[in-house]
mmCIF file of C-alpha atoms in Angstrom:
data_model
loop_
_atom_site.group_PDB
_atom_site.id
_atom_site.type_symbol
_atom_site.label_atom_id
_atom_site.label_comp_id
_atom_site.label_asym_id
_atom_site.label_seq_id
_atom_site.Cartn_x
_atom_site.Cartn_y
_atom_site.Cartn_z
ATOM 1 C CA MET A 16 0.000 0.000 0.000
ATOM 2 C CA VAL A 17 1.574 3.310 -1.111
ATOM 3 C CA LEU A 18 0.206 6.668 -0.077
ATOM 4 C CA CYS A 19 -0.338 9.093 -2.939
ATOM 5 C CA VAL A 20 -0.987 12.675 -2.000
ATOM 6 C CA GLN A 21 -1.271 13.950 -5.526
ATOM 7 C CA GLY A 22 -4.035 13.446 -8.020
ATOM 8 C CA GLY A 23 -3.127 13.985 -11.657
ATOM 9 C CA SER A 24 -1.383 17.346 -11.913
ATOM 10 C CA GLU A 25 -3.348 18.859 -9.025
ATOM 11 C CA LYS A 26 -2.005 18.635 -5.520
ATOM 12 C CA LEU A 27 -4.517 17.499 -2.928
ATOM 13 C CA SER A 28 -5.518 19.944 -0.221
ATOM 14 C CA ASP A 29 -4.411 19.326 3.365
ATOM 15 C CA ASP A 30 -7.965 18.354 4.304
ATOM 16 C CA ALA A 31 -8.114 15.828 1.440
ATOM 17 C CA VAL A 32 -4.761 14.354 2.496
ATOM 18 C CA GLU A 33 -5.892 14.021 6.118
ATOM 19 C CA ASP A 34 -9.101 12.323 4.961
ATOM 20 C CA THR A 35 -7.090 9.867 2.846
ATOM 21 C CA LEU A 36 -4.799 9.081 5.783
ATOM 22 C CA ASP A 37 -7.830 8.385 7.980
ATOM 23 C CA LYS A 38 -9.169 5.908 5.422
ATOM 24 C CA VAL A 39 -5.807 4.138 5.136
ATOM 25 C CA VAL A 40 -5.526 3.640 8.896
ATOM 26 C CA LYS A 41 -9.146 2.445 9.136
ATOM 27 C CA LEU A 42 -8.431 -0.069 6.369
ATOM 28 C CA LEU A 43 -5.403 -1.321 8.303
ATOM 29 C CA ALA A 44 -7.724 -2.467 11.086
ATOM 30 C CA TYR A 45 -8.998 -5.204 8.738
ATOM 31 C CA ILE A 46 -5.518 -6.461 7.797
ATOM 32 C CA SER A 47 -4.332 -9.502 9.756
ATOM 33 C CA ASP A 48 -0.634 -9.317 8.840
ATOM 34 C CA LYS A 49 0.064 -5.858 10.250
ATOM 35 C CA ASP A 50 3.741 -6.672 10.774
ATOM 36 C CA LEU A 51 4.123 -7.290 7.037
ATOM 37 C CA PHE A 52 2.402 -3.987 6.266
ATOM 38 C CA ALA A 53 4.697 -2.226 8.753
ATOM 39 C CA GLU A 54 7.849 -3.579 7.101
ATOM 40 C CA PHE A 55 6.740 -2.650 3.588
ATOM 41 C CA TYR A 56 5.677 0.781 4.821
ATOM 42 C CA ARG A 57 9.051 1.269 6.538
ATOM 43 C CA LYS A 58 10.823 0.422 3.277
ATOM 44 C CA LYS A 59 8.761 2.962 1.348
ATOM 45 C CA LEU A 60 9.159 5.573 4.083
ATOM 46 C CA SER A 61 12.942 5.142 4.096
ATOM 47 C CA ARG A 62 13.061 5.717 0.356
ATOM 48 C CA ARG A 63 10.941 8.864 0.598
ATOM 49 C CA LEU A 64 13.014 10.274 3.447
ATOM 50 C CA LEU A 65 16.466 9.468 2.061
ATOM 51 C CA HIS A 66 15.695 10.633 -1.476
ATOM 52 C CA ASP A 67 13.675 13.666 -0.372
ATOM 53 C CA LYS A 68 10.551 12.360 -2.126
ATOM 54 C CA SER A 69 8.111 13.037 0.694
ATOM 55 C CA SER A 70 5.480 15.653 -0.123
ATOM 56 C CA SER A 71 5.333 16.903 3.467
ATOM 57 C CA ASP A 72 7.038 16.142 6.782
ATOM 58 C CA ASP A 73 3.788 17.080 8.520
ATOM 59 C CA HIS A 74 1.870 14.419 6.578
ATOM 60 C CA GLU A 75 4.497 11.798 7.409
ATOM 61 C CA ARG A 76 4.189 12.607 11.122
ATOM 62 C CA SER A 77 0.405 12.735 10.858
ATOM 63 C CA ILE A 78 0.021 9.181 9.584
ATOM 64 C CA LEU A 79 2.576 7.892 12.098
ATOM 65 C CA THR A 80 0.470 9.413 14.871
ATOM 66 C CA ARG A 81 -2.616 7.666 13.490
ATOM 67 C CA LEU A 82 -0.779 4.341 13.128
ATOM 68 C CA LYS A 83 0.493 4.668 16.690
ATOM 69 C CA GLN A 84 -3.027 5.203 17.998
ATOM 70 C CA GLN A 85 -4.339 2.264 15.962
ATOM 71 C CA CYS A 86 -1.560 -0.289 16.508
ATOM 72 C CA GLY A 87 0.453 0.866 19.502
ATOM 73 C CA ALA A 88 3.805 2.567 20.115
ATOM 74 C CA GLN A 89 5.882 -0.508 19.220
ATOM 75 C CA PHE A 90 4.358 -0.535 15.724
ATOM 76 C CA THR A 91 5.699 2.927 14.856
ATOM 77 C CA SER A 92 8.793 3.197 17.080
ATOM 78 C CA LYS A 93 11.267 2.468 14.271
ATOM 79 C CA MET A 94 9.453 4.746 11.806
ATOM 80 C CA GLU A 95 9.410 7.611 14.307
ATOM 81 C CA GLY A 96 13.117 7.006 14.872
ATOM 82 C CA MET A 97 13.738 7.334 11.131
ATOM 83 C CA VAL A 98 11.983 10.718 10.970
ATOM 84 C CA THR A 99 13.955 11.922 14.011
ATOM 85 C CA ASP A 100 17.203 10.654 12.450
ATOM 86 C CA LEU A 101 16.688 12.864 9.399
ATOM 87 C CA GLN A 102 16.278 15.971 11.548
ATOM 88 C CA LEU A 103 19.365 15.118 13.608
ATOM 89 C CA ALA A 104 21.312 14.425 10.394
ATOM 90 C CA LYS A 105 20.577 17.950 9.138
ATOM 91 C CA GLU A 106 21.883 19.396 12.397
ATOM 92 C CA LYS A 107 24.997 17.204 12.200
ATOM 93 C CA GLN A 108 25.626 18.325 8.606
ATOM 94 C CA THR A 109 25.451 21.970 9.709
ATOM 95 C CA ALA A 110 27.913 21.223 12.529
ATOM 96 C CA PHE A 111 30.255 19.507 10.039
ATOM 97 C CA ASP A 112 30.168 22.504 7.674
ATOM 98 C CA GLU A 113 30.985 24.821 10.594
ATOM 99 C CA TRP A 114 33.788 22.462 11.678
ATOM 100 C CA LEU A 115 35.316 22.651 8.203
ATOM 101 C CA VAL A 116 35.187 26.450 8.142
ATOM 102 C CA GLY A 117 36.475 26.746 11.709
ATOM 103 C CA GLY A 118 39.452 24.548 10.928
ATOM 104 C CA GLY A 119 40.247 26.303 7.664
ATOM 105 C CA ARG A 120 39.581 23.088 5.755
ATOM 106 C CA LYS A 121 38.284 23.280 2.196
ATOM 107 C CA LEU A 122 37.016 20.272 0.265
ATOM 108 C CA ALA A 123 37.532 19.818 -3.471
ATOM 109 C CA LEU A 124 33.989 18.398 -3.637
ATOM 110 C CA ASP A 125 30.965 19.280 -1.514
ATOM 111 C CA ILE A 126 29.799 16.364 0.623
ATOM 112 C CA SER A 127 26.555 15.837 2.505
ATOM 113 C CA VAL A 128 26.335 12.912 4.952
ATOM 114 C CA THR A 129 23.184 11.469 6.538
ATOM 115 C CA VAL A 130 23.929 9.473 9.699
ATOM 116 C CA LEU A 131 21.327 6.772 10.394
ATOM 117 C CA THR A 132 20.684 4.755 13.558
ATOM 118 C CA THR A 133 21.090 1.051 12.756
ATOM 119 C CA GLY A 134 18.068 -0.224 14.688
ATOM 120 C CA PHE A 135 15.536 2.111 13.061
ATOM 121 C CA TRP A 136 16.218 1.656 9.357
ATOM 122 C CA PRO A 137 15.824 -1.345 7.046
ATOM 123 C CA THR A 138 18.951 -3.438 6.542
ATOM 124 C CA TYR A 139 20.996 -2.174 3.609
ATOM 125 C CA LYS A 140 23.764 -3.918 1.743
ATOM 126 C CA SER A 141 27.142 -2.620 2.894
ATOM 127 C CA ILE A 142 29.719 -2.559 0.096
ATOM 128 C CA ASP A 143 33.407 -1.806 0.596
ATOM 129 C CA LEU A 144 33.480 0.405 -2.487
ATOM 130 C CA SER A 145 36.853 1.699 -3.682
ATOM 131 C CA LEU A 146 36.005 5.381 -3.946
ATOM 132 C CA PRO A 147 37.742 7.639 -6.458
ATOM 133 C CA LYS A 148 40.345 9.975 -4.997
ATOM 134 C CA GLU A 149 37.990 12.920 -5.566
ATOM 135 C CA MET A 150 35.602 11.511 -2.942
ATOM 136 C CA VAL A 151 38.011 10.004 -0.409
ATOM 137 C CA GLU A 152 39.023 13.327 1.176
ATOM 138 C CA GLY A 153 35.443 14.253 2.131
ATOM 139 C CA VAL A 154 34.705 10.821 3.592
ATOM 140 C CA GLU A 155 37.887 10.832 5.685
ATOM 141 C CA LEU A 156 37.248 14.353 7.017
ATOM 142 C CA PHE A 157 33.659 13.539 8.004
ATOM 143 C CA LYS A 158 34.906 10.389 9.743
ATOM 144 C CA GLN A 159 37.450 12.505 11.640
ATOM 145 C CA PHE A 160 34.742 15.027 12.623
ATOM 146 C CA TYR A 161 32.253 12.334 13.700
ATOM 147 C CA GLU A 162 34.653 10.215 15.732
ATOM 148 C CA ALA A 163 35.886 13.292 17.640
ATOM 149 C CA VAL A 164 32.445 13.696 19.248
ATOM 150 C CA ASN A 165 31.226 10.072 19.076
ATOM 151 C CA GLN A 166 34.176 8.058 20.344
ATOM 152 C CA HIS A 167 32.259 4.843 21.005
ATOM 153 C CA ARG A 168 30.350 4.712 17.710
ATOM 154 C CA ARG A 169 31.525 3.355 14.372
ATOM 155 C CA LEU A 170 30.418 4.579 10.964
ATOM 156 C CA THR A 171 29.495 2.038 8.294
ATOM 157 C CA TRP A 172 29.198 3.683 4.886
ATOM 158 C CA ILE A 173 26.220 2.590 2.742
ATOM 159 C CA TYR A 174 27.351 3.763 -0.678
ATOM 160 C CA SER A 175 24.405 2.074 -2.413
ATOM 161 C CA LEU A 176 22.133 4.815 -0.984
ATOM 162 C CA GLY A 177 24.346 7.734 -2.004
ATOM 163 C CA SER A 178 23.906 10.075 -4.948
ATOM 164 C CA CYS A 179 26.230 12.441 -6.793
ATOM 165 C CA MET A 180 26.047 15.349 -9.191
ATOM 166 C CA VAL A 181 28.602 14.722 -11.961
ATOM 167 C CA LYS A 182 29.441 17.088 -14.818
ATOM 168 C CA GLY A 183 30.063 15.271 -18.097
ATOM 169 C CA ASN A 184 32.193 17.178 -20.601
ATOM 170 C CA PHE A 185 30.811 15.724 -23.827
ATOM 171 C CA ASP A 186 31.741 16.923 -27.330
ATOM 172 C CA ALA A 187 28.368 18.578 -27.980
ATOM 173 C CA LYS A 188 27.969 20.306 -24.590
ATOM 174 C CA PRO A 189 28.543 19.756 -20.876
ATOM 175 C CA ILE A 190 25.674 17.988 -19.049
ATOM 176 C CA GLU A 191 25.055 17.792 -15.319
ATOM 177 C CA MET A 192 24.076 14.261 -14.328
ATOM 178 C CA THR A 193 22.541 13.054 -11.062
ATOM 179 C CA MET A 194 23.513 9.443 -10.438
ATOM 180 C CA SER A 195 24.225 7.034 -7.611
ATOM 181 C CA THR A 196 27.591 7.132 -5.842
ATOM 182 C CA MET A 197 28.371 3.719 -7.304
ATOM 183 C CA GLN A 198 27.537 4.823 -10.854
ATOM 184 C CA ALA A 199 29.697 7.919 -10.398
ATOM 185 C CA THR A 200 32.582 5.775 -9.142
ATOM 186 C CA VAL A 201 32.450 3.704 -12.332
ATOM 187 C CA CYS A 202 32.186 6.783 -14.596
ATOM 188 C CA LEU A 203 35.170 8.507 -12.966
ATOM 189 C CA LEU A 204 37.373 5.520 -13.825
ATOM 190 C CA PHE A 205 37.312 6.756 -17.416
ATOM 191 C CA ASN A 206 39.079 10.009 -16.495
ATOM 192 C CA ASP A 207 42.268 7.932 -16.435
ATOM 193 C CA ALA A 208 41.509 5.146 -18.929
ATOM 194 C CA GLU A 209 40.431 4.995 -22.565
ATOM 195 C CA GLU A 210 39.029 1.470 -22.335
ATOM 196 C CA LEU A 211 38.272 -0.911 -19.483
ATOM 197 C CA SER A 212 37.056 -4.500 -19.440
ATOM 198 C CA PHE A 213 34.273 -5.813 -17.208
ATOM 199 C CA GLU A 214 36.820 -7.512 -14.938
ATOM 200 C CA GLU A 215 39.010 -4.409 -14.713
ATOM 201 C CA ILE A 216 36.039 -2.253 -13.664
ATOM 202 C CA LYS A 217 34.906 -4.867 -11.151
ATOM 203 C CA GLN A 218 38.360 -5.052 -9.550
ATOM 204 C CA ARG A 219 38.996 -1.292 -9.506
ATOM 205 C CA VAL A 220 35.734 -0.455 -7.750
ATOM 206 C CA ASN A 221 35.785 -3.637 -5.621
ATOM 207 C CA LEU A 222 32.296 -4.934 -6.467
ATOM 208 C CA GLN A 223 30.666 -8.329 -6.829
ATOM 209 C CA ASP A 224 29.534 -9.594 -10.252
ATOM 210 C CA ASP A 225 25.830 -8.794 -9.731
ATOM 211 C CA ASP A 226 26.487 -5.176 -8.662
ATOM 212 C CA THR A 227 28.941 -4.636 -11.540
ATOM 213 C CA LEU A 228 26.432 -6.038 -14.044
ATOM 214 C CA ARG A 229 23.670 -3.773 -12.748
ATOM 215 C CA LEU A 230 25.819 -0.632 -12.825
ATOM 216 C CA LEU A 231 27.260 -1.233 -16.278
ATOM 217 C CA HIS A 232 23.812 -2.041 -17.661
ATOM 218 C CA SER A 233 22.491 1.306 -16.385
ATOM 219 C CA LEU A 234 25.403 3.203 -17.943
ATOM 220 C CA SER A 235 25.646 1.454 -21.315
ATOM 221 C CA CYS A 236 22.297 -0.220 -22.069
ATOM 222 C CA GLY A 237 19.756 2.113 -20.466
ATOM 223 C CA LYS A 238 18.108 5.318 -21.654
ATOM 224 C CA TYR A 239 21.318 7.329 -21.279
ATOM 225 C CA LYS A 240 24.298 5.544 -22.816
ATOM 226 C CA LEU A 241 27.224 7.245 -21.122
ATOM 227 C CA LEU A 242 29.489 4.305 -21.941
ATOM 228 C CA ASN A 243 29.959 2.584 -25.284
ATOM 229 C CA LYS A 244 30.050 -1.183 -25.003
ATOM 230 C CA GLU A 245 31.837 -3.662 -27.241
ATOM 231 C CA PRO A 246 30.067 -5.697 -28.505
ATOM 232 C CA ALA A 247 27.061 -3.346 -28.716
ATOM 233 C CA THR A 248 24.440 -5.745 -27.335
ATOM 234 C CA LYS A 249 21.650 -5.035 -24.841
ATOM 235 C CA THR A 250 23.024 -7.373 -22.198
ATOM 236 C CA ILE A 251 26.228 -7.269 -20.168
ATOM 237 C CA ASN A 252 28.753 -10.097 -20.401
ATOM 238 C CA LYS A 253 32.003 -10.569 -18.550
ATOM 239 C CA ALA A 254 33.962 -10.406 -21.820
ATOM 240 C CA ASP A 255 32.615 -6.907 -22.665
ATOM 241 C CA LYS A 256 34.809 -3.813 -22.940
ATOM 242 C CA PHE A 257 33.723 -0.235 -22.244
ATOM 243 C CA ARG A 258 34.679 3.272 -23.377
ATOM 244 C CA PHE A 259 33.443 6.726 -22.389
ATOM 245 C CA ASN A 260 30.851 7.951 -24.911
ATOM 246 C CA ASN A 261 32.141 11.401 -25.898
ATOM 247 C CA LYS A 262 29.359 11.732 -28.513
ATOM 248 C CA PHE A 263 26.556 11.455 -25.945
ATOM 249 C CA THR A 264 24.120 14.376 -25.917
ATOM 250 C CA ASP A 265 20.651 15.214 -24.694
ATOM 251 C CA ARG A 266 18.280 18.143 -25.164
ATOM 252 C CA MET A 267 18.383 18.741 -21.394
ATOM 253 C CA ARG A 268 21.366 20.200 -19.572
ATOM 254 C CA ARG A 269 20.512 18.257 -16.427
ATOM 255 C CA ILE A 270 19.535 14.589 -16.403
ATOM 256 C CA LYS A 271 19.127 11.764 -13.883
ATOM 257 C CA ILE A 272 20.686 8.383 -14.631
ATOM 258 C CA PRO A 273 18.377 5.670 -13.243
ATOM 259 C CA LEU A 274 19.399 2.308 -11.851
ATOM 260 C CA PRO A 275 17.391 -0.833 -12.700
ATOM 261 C CA PRO A 276 14.846 -1.386 -9.898
ATOM 262 C CA VAL A 277 15.431 -4.176 -7.404
ATOM 263 C CA ASP A 278 12.522 -6.374 -6.330
ATOM 264 C CA GLU A 279 12.598 -6.112 -2.529
ATOM 265 C CA LYS A 280 9.403 -8.064 -1.886
ATOM 266 C CA LYS A 281 11.125 -11.405 -1.265
ATOM 267 C CA LYS A 282 13.679 -9.849 1.122
ATOM 268 C CA VAL A 283 10.941 -8.054 3.104
ATOM 269 C CA ILE A 284 8.930 -11.261 3.506
ATOM 270 C CA GLU A 285 12.046 -13.166 4.629
ATOM 271 C CA ASP A 286 12.832 -10.468 7.212
ATOM 272 C CA VAL A 287 9.264 -10.542 8.537
ATOM 273 C CA ASP A 288 9.312 -14.356 8.796
ATOM 274 C CA LYS A 289 12.539 -14.138 10.811
ATOM 275 C CA ASP A 290 11.063 -11.500 13.127
ATOM 276 C CA ARG A 291 7.962 -13.658 13.640
ATOM 277 C CA LYS A 292 10.095 -16.510 14.969
ATOM 278 C CA TYR A 293 11.599 -14.175 17.560
ATOM 279 C CA ALA A 294 8.142 -12.834 18.467
ATOM 280 C CA ILE A 295 6.737 -16.347 18.933
ATOM 281 C CA ASP A 296 9.739 -17.374 21.050
ATOM 282 C CA ALA A 297 9.266 -14.304 23.264
ATOM 283 C CA ALA A 298 5.521 -14.943 23.635
ATOM 284 C CA ILE A 299 6.090 -18.610 24.604
ATOM 285 C CA VAL A 300 8.771 -17.769 27.178
ATOM 286 C CA ARG A 301 6.729 -14.874 28.571
ATOM 287 C CA THR A 302 3.661 -17.104 28.962
ATOM 288 C CA MET A 303 5.529 -20.024 30.519
ATOM 289 C CA LYS A 304 7.468 -17.768 32.870
ATOM 290 C CA SER A 305 4.208 -16.501 34.367
ATOM 291 C CA ARG A 306 2.305 -19.809 34.311
ATOM 292 C CA LYS A 307 5.211 -22.188 35.080
ATOM 293 C CA VAL A 308 3.231 -25.291 33.926
ATOM 294 C CA LEU A 309 0.862 -25.325 30.966
ATOM 295 C CA GLN A 310 -0.844 -27.783 28.661
ATOM 296 C CA HIS A 311 0.110 -27.653 24.981
ATOM 297 C CA GLN A 312 -3.212 -26.432 23.646
ATOM 298 C CA GLN A 313 -3.497 -23.708 26.288
ATOM 299 C CA LEU A 314 0.022 -22.512 25.529
ATOM 300 C CA VAL A 315 -0.693 -22.312 21.794
ATOM 301 C CA MET A 316 -3.932 -20.378 22.349
ATOM 302 C CA GLU A 317 -2.287 -17.882 24.700
ATOM 303 C CA VAL A 318 0.544 -17.277 22.236
ATOM 304 C CA VAL A 319 -1.971 -16.730 19.397
ATOM 305 C CA GLN A 320 -3.914 -14.295 21.567
ATOM 306 C CA GLN A 321 -0.790 -12.306 22.456
ATOM 307 C CA LEU A 322 0.375 -11.994 18.846
ATOM 308 C CA SER A 323 -2.940 -11.661 17.017
ATOM 309 C CA ARG A 324 -2.792 -7.875 17.152
ATOM 310 C CA MET A 325 0.188 -7.934 14.750
ATOM 311 C CA PHE A 326 -0.199 -11.230 12.852
ATOM 312 C CA LYS A 327 -1.880 -14.619 12.990
ATOM 313 C CA PRO A 328 0.846 -17.108 13.889
ATOM 314 C CA ASP A 329 0.753 -20.480 12.176
ATOM 315 C CA PHE A 330 0.067 -23.366 14.587
ATOM 316 C CA LYS A 331 2.782 -25.494 12.959
ATOM 317 C CA LEU A 332 5.334 -22.702 13.433
ATOM 318 C CA ILE A 333 4.394 -22.362 17.112
ATOM 319 C CA LYS A 334 4.947 -26.108 17.550
ATOM 320 C CA LYS A 335 8.393 -25.821 15.904
ATOM 321 C CA ARG A 336 9.336 -22.908 18.161
ATOM 322 C CA ILE A 337 8.261 -24.891 21.247
ATOM 323 C CA GLU A 338 10.489 -27.784 20.146
ATOM 324 C CA ASP A 339 13.363 -25.358 19.585
ATOM 325 C CA LEU A 340 12.935 -23.831 23.053
ATOM 326 C CA ILE A 341 12.910 -27.337 24.579
ATOM 327 C CA SER A 342 16.197 -28.116 22.820
ATOM 328 C CA ARG A 343 17.643 -24.879 24.271
ATOM 329 C CA ASP A 344 16.480 -25.767 27.807
ATOM 330 C CA TYR A 345 13.888 -23.016 28.174
ATOM 331 C CA LEU A 346 11.090 -25.583 28.545
ATOM 332 C CA GLU A 347 10.738 -29.276 29.288
ATOM 333 C CA ARG A 348 8.007 -31.862 28.728
ATOM 334 C CA ASP A 349 6.343 -33.463 31.695
ATOM 335 C CA LYS A 350 7.653 -37.021 31.963
ATOM 336 C CA GLU A 351 4.202 -38.490 32.558
ATOM 337 C CA ASN A 352 2.235 -36.211 30.189
ATOM 338 C CA PRO A 353 4.059 -35.200 26.979
ATOM 339 C CA GLN A 354 1.318 -32.615 26.266
ATOM 340 C CA MET A 355 2.286 -30.700 29.413
ATOM 341 C CA PHE A 356 5.220 -28.243 29.488
ATOM 342 C CA ARG A 357 7.220 -26.846 32.400
ATOM 343 C CA TYR A 358 9.202 -23.621 32.419
ATOM 344 C CA LEU A 359 12.873 -23.974 33.289
ATOM 345 C CA ALA A 360 14.171 -20.933 35.188
#
């Protein structure tokens, strides 16, 4: 479910947006798998926040307030943390800029860093990208600034979420291009090389095959062909060679180079399934800790009742989690009645 606050070319009024948000939250009351909705919503929210695609911060907070009232504070805690993170990140960026000026430091390239709290945001793929020298200075200075005031915290750079503004000096005219940090890293390789093979690009930027394929496809086979590929096919092969396309032109002076979309549905479902196992384990232990001894059917029903507000747990999965907790010495079966469980302190 994606919220759309625009209809055609006309922007909806604030009252119309609020009415739409009310309807969405009311609809959520009829959804059994609320945890699945929450994870998909968190993914979409993260994209809007990080890529500045949200129509209004007030509307984002408004629906979170409604969701909190409908489903409880735990349901929205991570989402609220994400919104707070973005505000704190703006303040930290201002402090970094002042730190640079105060220390008489001047960067060759402007850099803007958004610091995220690990527990709030979806899990992102961390890649040890070999940045071009033009970008390394800014990253190292921000790291120096951050660690000076946060001695017990460690930064992990998520380059797959970054974006850059790159100026391409083509034969026809210069064009400003917005692209991902990873795409920019590949493009800048051609400042020092006439031709590079697939393997050479992969090794120089330190990427896996699937990431290299995706990047090179976006730069040589997509709408904007910034690289010429040999042979000139529509698919990327490991034997391909690439050159910078000096003849590239476009009627616009500013363009955005898209990346092929990634289907995140499977990953979201896997993450939710993993979280459900933890939730069922916690519900079983919580129930047995208070009751000490309980019959199998009663235990299952109490666990279902506890978790039904967020999702309907599968009876077979509950049985598997009980067996797992027995193997880890949280519970034990009664020796005379195998349908009876005892809590082990």
